[in-house]
CSV table of C-alpha atoms in Angstrom, one decimal:
chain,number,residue,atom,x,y,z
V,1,UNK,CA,52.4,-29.2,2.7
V,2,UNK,CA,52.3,-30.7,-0.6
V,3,UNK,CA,52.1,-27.4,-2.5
V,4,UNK,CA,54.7,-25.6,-0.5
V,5,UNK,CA,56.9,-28.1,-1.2
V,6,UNK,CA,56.6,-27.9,-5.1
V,7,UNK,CA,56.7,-24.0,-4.6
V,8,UNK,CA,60.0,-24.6,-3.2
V,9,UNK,CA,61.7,-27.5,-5.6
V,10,UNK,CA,60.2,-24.8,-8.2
V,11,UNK,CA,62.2,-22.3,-6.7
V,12,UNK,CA,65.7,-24.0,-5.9
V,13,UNK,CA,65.5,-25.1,-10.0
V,14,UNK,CA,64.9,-21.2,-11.0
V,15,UNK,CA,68.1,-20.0,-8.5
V,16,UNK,CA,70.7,-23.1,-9.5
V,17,UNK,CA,70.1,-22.8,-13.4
V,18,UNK,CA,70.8,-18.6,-13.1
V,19,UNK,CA,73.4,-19.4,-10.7
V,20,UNK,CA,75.1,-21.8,-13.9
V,21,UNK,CA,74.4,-19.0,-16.1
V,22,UNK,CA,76.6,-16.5,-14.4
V,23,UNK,CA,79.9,-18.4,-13.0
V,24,UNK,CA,80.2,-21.5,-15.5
V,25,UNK,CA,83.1,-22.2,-12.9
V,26,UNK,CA,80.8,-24.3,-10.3
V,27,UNK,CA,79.1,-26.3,-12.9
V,28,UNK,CA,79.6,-29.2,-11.6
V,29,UNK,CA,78.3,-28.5,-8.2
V,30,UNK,CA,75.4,-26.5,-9.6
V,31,UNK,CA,74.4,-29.0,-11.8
V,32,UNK,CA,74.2,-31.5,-8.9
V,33,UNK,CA,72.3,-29.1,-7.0
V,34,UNK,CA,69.8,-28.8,-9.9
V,35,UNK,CA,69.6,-32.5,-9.8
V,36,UNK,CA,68.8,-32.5,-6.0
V,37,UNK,CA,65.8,-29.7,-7.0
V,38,UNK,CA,64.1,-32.4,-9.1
V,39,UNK,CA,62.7,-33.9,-5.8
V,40,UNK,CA,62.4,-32.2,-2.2
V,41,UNK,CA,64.9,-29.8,-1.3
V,42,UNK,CA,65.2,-28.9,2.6
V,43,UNK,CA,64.8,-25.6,3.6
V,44,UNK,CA,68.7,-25.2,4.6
V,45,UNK,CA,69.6,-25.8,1.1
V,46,UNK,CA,67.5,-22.3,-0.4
V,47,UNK,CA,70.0,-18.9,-0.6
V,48,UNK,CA,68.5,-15.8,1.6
V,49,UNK,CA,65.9,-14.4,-0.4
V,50,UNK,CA,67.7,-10.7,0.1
V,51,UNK,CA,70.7,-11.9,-1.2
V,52,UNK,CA,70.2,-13.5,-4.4
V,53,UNK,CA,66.2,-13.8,-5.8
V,54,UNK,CA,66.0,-10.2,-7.2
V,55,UNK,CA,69.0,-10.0,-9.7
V,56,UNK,CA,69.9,-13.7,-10.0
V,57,UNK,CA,66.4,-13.9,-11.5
V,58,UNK,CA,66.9,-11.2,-13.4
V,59,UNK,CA,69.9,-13.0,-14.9
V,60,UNK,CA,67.9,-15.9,-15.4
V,61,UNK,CA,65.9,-14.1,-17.5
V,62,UNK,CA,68.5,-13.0,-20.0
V,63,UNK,CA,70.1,-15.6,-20.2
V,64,UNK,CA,66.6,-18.0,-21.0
V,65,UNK,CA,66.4,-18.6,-24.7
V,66,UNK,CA,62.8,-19.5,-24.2
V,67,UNK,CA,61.4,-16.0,-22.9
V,68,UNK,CA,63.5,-13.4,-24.3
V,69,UNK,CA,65.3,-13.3,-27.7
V,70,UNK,CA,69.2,-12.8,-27.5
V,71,UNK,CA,70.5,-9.1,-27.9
V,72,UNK,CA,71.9,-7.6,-30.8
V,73,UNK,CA,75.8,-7.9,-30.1
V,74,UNK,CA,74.9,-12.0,-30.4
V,75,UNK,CA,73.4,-11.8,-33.9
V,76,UNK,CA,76.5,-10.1,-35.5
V,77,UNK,CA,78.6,-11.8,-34.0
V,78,UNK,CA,80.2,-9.5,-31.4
V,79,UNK,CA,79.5,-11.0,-28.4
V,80,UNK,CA,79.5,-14.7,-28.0
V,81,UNK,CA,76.5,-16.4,-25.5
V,82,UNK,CA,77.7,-18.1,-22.0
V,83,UNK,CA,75.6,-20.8,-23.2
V,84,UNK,CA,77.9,-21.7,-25.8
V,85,UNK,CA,81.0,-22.5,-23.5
V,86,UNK,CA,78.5,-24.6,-21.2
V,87,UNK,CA,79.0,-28.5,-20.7
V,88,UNK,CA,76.3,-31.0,-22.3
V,89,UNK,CA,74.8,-31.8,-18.4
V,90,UNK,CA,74.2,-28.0,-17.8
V,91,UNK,CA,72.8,-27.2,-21.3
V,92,UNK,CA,70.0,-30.4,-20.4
V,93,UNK,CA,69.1,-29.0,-17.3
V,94,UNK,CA,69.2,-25.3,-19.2
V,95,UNK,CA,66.4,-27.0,-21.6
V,96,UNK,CA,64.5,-28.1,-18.8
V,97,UNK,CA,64.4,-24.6,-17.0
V,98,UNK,CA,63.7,-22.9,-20.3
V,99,UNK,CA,60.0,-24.9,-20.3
V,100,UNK,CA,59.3,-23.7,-16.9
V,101,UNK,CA,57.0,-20.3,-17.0
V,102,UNK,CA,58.6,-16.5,-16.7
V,103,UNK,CA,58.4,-15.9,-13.1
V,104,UNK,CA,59.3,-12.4,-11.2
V,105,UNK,CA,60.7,-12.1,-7.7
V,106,UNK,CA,57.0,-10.6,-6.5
V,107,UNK,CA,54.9,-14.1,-7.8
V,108,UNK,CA,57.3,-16.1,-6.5
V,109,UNK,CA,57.4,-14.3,-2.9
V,110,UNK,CA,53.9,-14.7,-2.9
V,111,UNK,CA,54.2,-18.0,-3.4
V,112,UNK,CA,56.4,-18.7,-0.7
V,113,UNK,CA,54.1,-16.7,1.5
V,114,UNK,CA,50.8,-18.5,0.9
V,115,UNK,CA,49.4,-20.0,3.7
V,116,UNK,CA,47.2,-23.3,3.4
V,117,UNK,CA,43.5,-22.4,3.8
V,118,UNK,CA,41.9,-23.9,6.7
V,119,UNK,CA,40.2,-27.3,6.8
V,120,UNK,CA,36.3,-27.4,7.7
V,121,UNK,CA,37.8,-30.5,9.2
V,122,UNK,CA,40.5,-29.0,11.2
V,123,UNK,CA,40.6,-29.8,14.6
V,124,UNK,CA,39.8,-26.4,17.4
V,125,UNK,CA,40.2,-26.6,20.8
V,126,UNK,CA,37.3,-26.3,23.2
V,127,UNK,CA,38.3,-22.4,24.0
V,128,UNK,CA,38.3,-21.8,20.0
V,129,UNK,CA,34.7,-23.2,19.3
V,130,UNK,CA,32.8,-21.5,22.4
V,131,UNK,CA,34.1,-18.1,20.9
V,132,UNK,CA,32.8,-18.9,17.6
V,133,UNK,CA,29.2,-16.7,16.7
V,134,UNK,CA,26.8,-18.2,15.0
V,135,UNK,CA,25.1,-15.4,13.3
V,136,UNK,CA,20.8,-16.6,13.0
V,137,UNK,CA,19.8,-17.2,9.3
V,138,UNK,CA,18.0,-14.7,7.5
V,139,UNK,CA,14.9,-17.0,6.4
V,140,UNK,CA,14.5,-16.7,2.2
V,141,UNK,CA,10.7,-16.6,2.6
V,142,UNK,CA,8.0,-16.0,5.6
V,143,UNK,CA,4.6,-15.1,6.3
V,144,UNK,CA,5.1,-12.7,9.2
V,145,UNK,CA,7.5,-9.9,9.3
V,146,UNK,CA,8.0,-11.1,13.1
V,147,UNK,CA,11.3,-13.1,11.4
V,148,UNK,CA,12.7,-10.3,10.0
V,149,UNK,CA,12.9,-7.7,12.2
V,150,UNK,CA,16.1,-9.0,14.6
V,151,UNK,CA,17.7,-8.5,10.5
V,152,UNK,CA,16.6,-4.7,10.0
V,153,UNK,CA,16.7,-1.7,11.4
V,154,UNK,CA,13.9,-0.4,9.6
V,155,UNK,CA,11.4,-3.1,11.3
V,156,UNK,CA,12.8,-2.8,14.5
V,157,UNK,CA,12.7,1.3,14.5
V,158,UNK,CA,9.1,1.0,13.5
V,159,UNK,CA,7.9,-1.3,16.2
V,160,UNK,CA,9.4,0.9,18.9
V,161,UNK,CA,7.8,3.5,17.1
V,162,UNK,CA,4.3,1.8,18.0
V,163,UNK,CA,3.6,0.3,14.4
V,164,UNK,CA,1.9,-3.4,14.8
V,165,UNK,CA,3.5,-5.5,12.6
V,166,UNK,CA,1.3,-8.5,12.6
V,167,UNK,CA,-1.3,-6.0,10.7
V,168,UNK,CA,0.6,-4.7,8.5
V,169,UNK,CA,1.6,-8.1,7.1
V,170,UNK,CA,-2.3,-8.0,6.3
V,171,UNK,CA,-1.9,-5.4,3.7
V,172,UNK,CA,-1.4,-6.6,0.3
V,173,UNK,CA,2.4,-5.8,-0.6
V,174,UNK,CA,2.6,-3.8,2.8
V,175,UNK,CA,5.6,-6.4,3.9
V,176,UNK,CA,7.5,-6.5,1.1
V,177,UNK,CA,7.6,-2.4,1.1
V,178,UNK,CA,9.0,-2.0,4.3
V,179,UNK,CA,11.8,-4.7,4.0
V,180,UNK,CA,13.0,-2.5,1.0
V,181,UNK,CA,13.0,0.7,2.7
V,182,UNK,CA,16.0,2.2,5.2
V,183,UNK,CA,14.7,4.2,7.7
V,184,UNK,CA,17.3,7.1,8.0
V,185,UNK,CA,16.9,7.5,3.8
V,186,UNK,CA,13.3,6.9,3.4
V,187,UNK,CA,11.4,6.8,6.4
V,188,UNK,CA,12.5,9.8,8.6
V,189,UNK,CA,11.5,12.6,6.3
V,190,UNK,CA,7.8,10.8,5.8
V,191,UNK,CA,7.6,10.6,9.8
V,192,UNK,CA,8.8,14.3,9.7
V,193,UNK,CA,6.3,15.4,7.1
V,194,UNK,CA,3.2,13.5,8.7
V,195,UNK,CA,4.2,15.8,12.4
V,196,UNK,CA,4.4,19.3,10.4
V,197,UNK,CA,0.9,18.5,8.8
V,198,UNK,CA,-0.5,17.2,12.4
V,199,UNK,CA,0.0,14.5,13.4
V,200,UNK,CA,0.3,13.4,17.0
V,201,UNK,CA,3.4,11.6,18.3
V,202,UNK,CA,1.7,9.2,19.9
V,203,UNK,CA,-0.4,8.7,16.8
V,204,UNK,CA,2.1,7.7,13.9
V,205,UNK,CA,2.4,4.2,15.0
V,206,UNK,CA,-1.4,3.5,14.0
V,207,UNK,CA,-1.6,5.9,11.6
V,208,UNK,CA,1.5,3.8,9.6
V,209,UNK,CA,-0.4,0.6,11.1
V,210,UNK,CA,-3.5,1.4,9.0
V,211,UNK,CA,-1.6,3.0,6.2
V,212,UNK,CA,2.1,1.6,5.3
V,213,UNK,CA,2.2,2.7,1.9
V,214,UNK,CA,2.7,6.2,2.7
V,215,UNK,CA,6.2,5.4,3.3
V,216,UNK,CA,6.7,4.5,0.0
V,217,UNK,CA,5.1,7.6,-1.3
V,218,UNK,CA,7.3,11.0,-3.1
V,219,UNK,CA,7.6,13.2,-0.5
V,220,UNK,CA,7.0,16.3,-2.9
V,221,UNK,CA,4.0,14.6,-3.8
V,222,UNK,CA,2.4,14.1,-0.5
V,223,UNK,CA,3.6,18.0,-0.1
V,224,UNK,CA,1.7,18.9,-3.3
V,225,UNK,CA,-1.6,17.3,-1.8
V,226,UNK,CA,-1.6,19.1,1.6
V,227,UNK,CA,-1.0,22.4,-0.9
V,228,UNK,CA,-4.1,21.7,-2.9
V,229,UNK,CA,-6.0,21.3,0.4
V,230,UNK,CA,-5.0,24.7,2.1
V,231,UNK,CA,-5.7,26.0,-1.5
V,232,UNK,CA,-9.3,25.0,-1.1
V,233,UNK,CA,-9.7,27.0,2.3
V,234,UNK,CA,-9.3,23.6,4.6
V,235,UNK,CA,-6.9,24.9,7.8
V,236,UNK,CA,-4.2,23.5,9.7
V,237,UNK,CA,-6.0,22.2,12.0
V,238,UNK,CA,-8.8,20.8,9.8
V,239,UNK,CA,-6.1,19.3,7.3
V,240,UNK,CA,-4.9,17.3,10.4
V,241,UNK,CA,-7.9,16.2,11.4
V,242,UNK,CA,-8.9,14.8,8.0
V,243,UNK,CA,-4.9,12.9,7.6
V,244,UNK,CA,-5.7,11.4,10.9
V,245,UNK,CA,-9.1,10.3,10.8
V,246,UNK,CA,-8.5,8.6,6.8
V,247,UNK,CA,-5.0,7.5,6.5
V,248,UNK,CA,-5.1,7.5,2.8
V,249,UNK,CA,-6.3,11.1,1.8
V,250,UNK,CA,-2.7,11.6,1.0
V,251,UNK,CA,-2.3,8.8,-1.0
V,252,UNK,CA,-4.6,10.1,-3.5
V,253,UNK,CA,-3.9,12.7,-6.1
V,254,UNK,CA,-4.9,16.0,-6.7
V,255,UNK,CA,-7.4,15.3,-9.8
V,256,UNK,CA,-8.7,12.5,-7.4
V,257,UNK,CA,-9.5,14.7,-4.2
V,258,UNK,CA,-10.6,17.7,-6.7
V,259,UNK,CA,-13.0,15.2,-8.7
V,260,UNK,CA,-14.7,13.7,-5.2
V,261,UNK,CA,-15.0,17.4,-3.8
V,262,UNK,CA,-16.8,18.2,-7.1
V,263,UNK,CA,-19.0,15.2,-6.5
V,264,UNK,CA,-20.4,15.4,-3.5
V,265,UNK,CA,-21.1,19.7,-4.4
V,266,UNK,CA,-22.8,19.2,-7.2
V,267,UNK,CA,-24.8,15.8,-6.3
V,268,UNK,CA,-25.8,17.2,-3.3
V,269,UNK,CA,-26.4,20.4,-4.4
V,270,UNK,CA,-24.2,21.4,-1.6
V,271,UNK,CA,-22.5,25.3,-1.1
V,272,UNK,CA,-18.5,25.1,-0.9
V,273,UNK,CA,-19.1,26.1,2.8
V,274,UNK,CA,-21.2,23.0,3.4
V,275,UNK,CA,-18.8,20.8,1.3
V,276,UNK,CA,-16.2,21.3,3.4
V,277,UNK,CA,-18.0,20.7,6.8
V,278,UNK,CA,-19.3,17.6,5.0
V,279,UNK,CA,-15.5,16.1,4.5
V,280,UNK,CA,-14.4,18.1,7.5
V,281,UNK,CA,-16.5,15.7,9.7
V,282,UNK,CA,-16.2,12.4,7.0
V,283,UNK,CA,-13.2,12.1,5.8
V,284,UNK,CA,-13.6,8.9,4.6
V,285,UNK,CA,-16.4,10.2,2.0
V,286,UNK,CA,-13.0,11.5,0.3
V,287,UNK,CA,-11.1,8.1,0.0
V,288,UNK,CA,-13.9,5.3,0.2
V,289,UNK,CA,-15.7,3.9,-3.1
V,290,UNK,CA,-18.6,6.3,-4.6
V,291,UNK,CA,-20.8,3.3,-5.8
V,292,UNK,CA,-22.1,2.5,-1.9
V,293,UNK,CA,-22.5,6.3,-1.7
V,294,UNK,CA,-24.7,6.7,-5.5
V,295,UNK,CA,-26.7,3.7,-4.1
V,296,UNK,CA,-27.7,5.0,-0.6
V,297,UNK,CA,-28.6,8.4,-2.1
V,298,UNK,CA,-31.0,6.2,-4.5
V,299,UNK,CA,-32.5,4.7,-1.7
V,300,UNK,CA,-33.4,7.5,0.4
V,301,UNK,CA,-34.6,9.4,-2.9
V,302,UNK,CA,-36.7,6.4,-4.5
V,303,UNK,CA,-37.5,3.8,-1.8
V,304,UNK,CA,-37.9,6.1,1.5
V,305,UNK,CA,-39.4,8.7,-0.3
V,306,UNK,CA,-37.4,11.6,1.1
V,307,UNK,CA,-37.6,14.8,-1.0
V,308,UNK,CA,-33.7,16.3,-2.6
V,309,UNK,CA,-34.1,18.7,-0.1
V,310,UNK,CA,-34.8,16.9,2.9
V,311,UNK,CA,-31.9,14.3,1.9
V,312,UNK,CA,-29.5,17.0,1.7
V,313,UNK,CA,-30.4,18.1,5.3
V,314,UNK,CA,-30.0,14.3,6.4
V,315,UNK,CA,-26.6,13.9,4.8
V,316,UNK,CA,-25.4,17.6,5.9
V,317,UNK,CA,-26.7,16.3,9.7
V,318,UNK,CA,-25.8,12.6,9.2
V,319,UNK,CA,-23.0,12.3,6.8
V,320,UNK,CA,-22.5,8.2,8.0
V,321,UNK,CA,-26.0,7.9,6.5
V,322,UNK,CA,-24.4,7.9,2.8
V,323,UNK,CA,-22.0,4.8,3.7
V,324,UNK,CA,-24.5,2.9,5.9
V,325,UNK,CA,-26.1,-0.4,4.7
V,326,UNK,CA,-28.4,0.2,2.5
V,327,UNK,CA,-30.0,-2.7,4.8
V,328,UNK,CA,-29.9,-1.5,7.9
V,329,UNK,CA,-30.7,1.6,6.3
V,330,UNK,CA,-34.2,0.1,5.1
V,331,UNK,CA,-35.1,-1.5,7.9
V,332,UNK,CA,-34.5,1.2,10.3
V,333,UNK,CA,-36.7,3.5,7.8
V,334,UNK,CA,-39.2,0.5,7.9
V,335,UNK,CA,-39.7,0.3,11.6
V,336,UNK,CA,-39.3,4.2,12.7
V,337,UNK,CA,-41.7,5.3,10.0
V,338,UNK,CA,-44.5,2.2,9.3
V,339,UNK,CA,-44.1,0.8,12.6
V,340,UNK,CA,-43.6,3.8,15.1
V,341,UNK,CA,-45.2,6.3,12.7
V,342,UNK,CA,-42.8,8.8,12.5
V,343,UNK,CA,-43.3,10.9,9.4
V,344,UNK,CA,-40.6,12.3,6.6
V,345,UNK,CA,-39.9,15.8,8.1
V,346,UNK,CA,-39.6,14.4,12.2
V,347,UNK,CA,-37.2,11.9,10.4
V,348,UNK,CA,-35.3,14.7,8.4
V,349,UNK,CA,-35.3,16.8,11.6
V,350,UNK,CA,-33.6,14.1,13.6
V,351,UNK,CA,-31.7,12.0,11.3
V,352,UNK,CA,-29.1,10.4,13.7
V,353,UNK,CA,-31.9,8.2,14.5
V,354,UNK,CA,-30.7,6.4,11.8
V,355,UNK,CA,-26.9,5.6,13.2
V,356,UNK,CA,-28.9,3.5,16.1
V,357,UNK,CA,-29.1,0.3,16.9
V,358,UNK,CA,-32.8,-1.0,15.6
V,359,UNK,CA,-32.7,-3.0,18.6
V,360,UNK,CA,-32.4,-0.3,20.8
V,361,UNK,CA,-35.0,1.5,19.1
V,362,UNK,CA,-37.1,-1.5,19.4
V,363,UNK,CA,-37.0,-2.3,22.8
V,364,UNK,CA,-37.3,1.6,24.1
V,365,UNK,CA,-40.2,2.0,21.9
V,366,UNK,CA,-42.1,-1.0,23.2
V,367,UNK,CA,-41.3,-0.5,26.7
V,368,UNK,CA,-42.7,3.7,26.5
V,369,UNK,CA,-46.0,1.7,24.6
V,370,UNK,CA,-45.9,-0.8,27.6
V,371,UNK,CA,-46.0,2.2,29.7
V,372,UNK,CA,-48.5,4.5,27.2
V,373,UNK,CA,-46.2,7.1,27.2
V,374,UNK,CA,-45.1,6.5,23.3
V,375,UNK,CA,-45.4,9.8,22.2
V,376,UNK,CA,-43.7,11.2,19.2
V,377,UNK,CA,-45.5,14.4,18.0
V,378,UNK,CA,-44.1,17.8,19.6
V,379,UNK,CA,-47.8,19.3,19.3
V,380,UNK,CA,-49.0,16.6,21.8
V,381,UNK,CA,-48.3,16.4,26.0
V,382,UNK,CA,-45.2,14.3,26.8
V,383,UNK,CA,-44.0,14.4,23.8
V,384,UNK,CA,-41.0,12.6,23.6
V,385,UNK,CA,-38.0,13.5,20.9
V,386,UNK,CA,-36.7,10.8,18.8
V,387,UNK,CA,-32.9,12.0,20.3
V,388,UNK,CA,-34.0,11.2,23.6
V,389,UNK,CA,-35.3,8.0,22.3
V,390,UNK,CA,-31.9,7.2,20.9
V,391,UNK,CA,-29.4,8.8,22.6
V,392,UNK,CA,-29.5,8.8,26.4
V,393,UNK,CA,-28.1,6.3,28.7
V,394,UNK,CA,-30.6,3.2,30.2
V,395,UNK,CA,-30.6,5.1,33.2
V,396,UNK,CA,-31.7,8.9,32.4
V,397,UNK,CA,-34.0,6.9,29.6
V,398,UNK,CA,-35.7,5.0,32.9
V,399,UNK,CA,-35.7,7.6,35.1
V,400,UNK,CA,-36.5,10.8,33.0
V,401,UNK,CA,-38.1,9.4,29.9
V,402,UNK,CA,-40.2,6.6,30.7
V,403,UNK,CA,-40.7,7.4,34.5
V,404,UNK,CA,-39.6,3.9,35.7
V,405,UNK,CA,-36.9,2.1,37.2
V,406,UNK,CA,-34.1,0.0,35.2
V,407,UNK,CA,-35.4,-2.7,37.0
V,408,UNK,CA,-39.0,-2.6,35.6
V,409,UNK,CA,-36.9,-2.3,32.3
V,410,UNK,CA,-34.6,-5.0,32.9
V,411,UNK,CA,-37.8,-7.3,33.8
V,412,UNK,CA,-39.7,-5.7,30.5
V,413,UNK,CA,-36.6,-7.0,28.3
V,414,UNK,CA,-36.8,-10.3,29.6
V,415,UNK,CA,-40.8,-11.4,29.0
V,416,UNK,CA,-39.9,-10.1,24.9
């Protein structure tokens, strides 16, 4: 109230000192107007803004020594100033107008327009404050996306999609990528891309799950890759394979899947042909670390004893055999050949022995000697295989291997 009130004294000065200018006949009420300006002046008191403001001001402007200089009919002479023929009273309230700042009809409408911002202390009624929202605060920092994603699209597309938040958070970085990332500008064409290499439907959601930062990736980049591979002979179907069983083939580069196909040919000793089948079936041998991979092929050369020849028939057979433990990988070696005296080329014949549980090779082997049908040499009667040592259900094992029930077993198992 208080500013309206000097935007209005303001005004009433401004109109009663052009007024004096142009009709120095109503001085004298004019200058007891201006008088009245200095403090409050009612409303009743102001002329119609449509009938005076625009040229009255306008005339207050010419005739305002202090923000326009006098034209050039006063300088020679010709033309004589109203100012001149004004009484003493009006000249002193002149003075005091000219100090005030040069104001057009536009500012000072606005003025009169303004409307007082709103109090945080204003009173509302009841019906005003229930239909106020309270929009939920975005939190400046957490360690689970599960905050976010009532704030973004993105999240909340990519949960429907199947993608499980709480492990992507996991990732290192993996949160922070996806709160920076829109899903119609960014993520669409990946999820588009990833179904024209192979990718199931009902598959992206893991396949993002274990691998997040392929949303961030160039998409002509990922294109490029999938190029390289179909240059190498790899089909459709084989490419899709591969992208679904390692998530981050297509984060790596060109020289980067070139260099580990030339590793494991030429370590190896590998054709092409059996390359490929190699990767075609591991995938992973492609993205994983080659140190675990040097080491194991160490081990099988220098402490098992296996010949280059024989450990490239493992591998080709067994490709897990090359990221095993090395171990596991030695005491499986241990027991099968020192214990159950299985020699280098029954071992090389059947490696997938060694992706078994020693403990199930333990107790099988014990309960056949139990039974003295332990027999592992194909030129002797009932010879038994190490895959049907290894590979058969308790059942079948019982029942066609060691010719007993799974209760005898069961009761062997317990008296170890």
């Amino acid at each position: 109230m208080a500013l309206w009130a000097r935007q209005v004294s303001r005004g009433c000065c401004l109109l009663q000192t052009a007024r004096a200018a142009e009709f120095p006949g109503r001085l004298r009420r004019c200058s007891s107007t201006a008088r009245a300006c200095r403090g409050f002046a009612p409303l009743t008191l102001l002329p119609s803004r449509n009938d005076v403001l625009p040229w009255r001001l306008q005339a207050y402007r010419h005739v305002s020594a202090g923000s326009c200089s006098p034209p050039d009919s006063a300088k020679d002479g010709s033309f004589s100033s109203p100012e001149s023929n004004l009484p003493s009273p009006v000249k002193q309230e002149q003075a005091k107008a000219e100090t005030l700042p040069d104001l057009n009809a536009k500012i000072l409408y606005e003025d009169w327009d303004d409307i007082p911002p709103s109090s945080a202390l204003e009173e509302i009624s009841e019906e005003e404050a229930v239909q106020i929202i309270a929009e939920p605060l975005l939190p400046l920092q957490s360690s689970t996306l599960r905050d976010y994603v009532d704030h973004s699209e993105t999240l909340a597309k990519l949960v429907h999609l199947g993608v499980d938040l709480s492990q992507v958070e996991k990732r290192q970085k993996a949160g922070q990528l996806l709160l920076t990332l829109d899903f119609e500008k960014d993520i669409r064409k990946i999820l588009l891309f990833l179904k024209d290499v192979g990718v199931e439907d009902n598959q992206l959601g893991p396949f993002l799950t274990k691998n997040p930062y392929i949303l961030g990736e160039d998409l002509e980049a990922l294109e490029t890759r999938v190029a390289y591979l179909e240059s190498k002979k790899f089909g459709k179907a084989e490419i899709a394979q591969m992208v679904s069983r390692a998530p981050y083939l297509l984060l790596f580069s060109v020289e980067r899947l070139d260099n580990r196909l030339g590793f494991f040919k030429n370590e190896l000793g590998l054709s092409v042909k059996k390359t490929k089948d190699l990767v075609i079936r591991l995938p992973r041998l492609l993205t994983g670390k080659l140190e675990p991979v040097k080491e194991n092929l160490q081990v099988c050369q220098i402490e098992l004893g296996f010949q280059r020849n024989e450990i490239q028939e493992i591998v080709f057979k067994t490709p897990k055999i090359l990221t095993a433990s090395k171990k596991r990988l030695k005491q499986t070696f241990d027991y099968l050949h020192n214990i159950m005296g299985i020699p280098h080329h029954m071992l090389t014949r059947f490696p997938q022995v060694f992706n078994s549980k020693l403990l199930r090779i333990k107790e099988r082997h014990m309960f056949l000697r139990f039974l003295g049908r332990a027999q592992y040499d194909p030129a002797q009667p009932s010879y038994i295989s190490l895959d049907q040592l290894v590979s058969l259900p308790d059942e079948v094992f019982c029942t066609e291997i060691a010719k007993a029930s799974i209760q005898d077993f069961e009761k062997f198992l317990k008296t170890l």
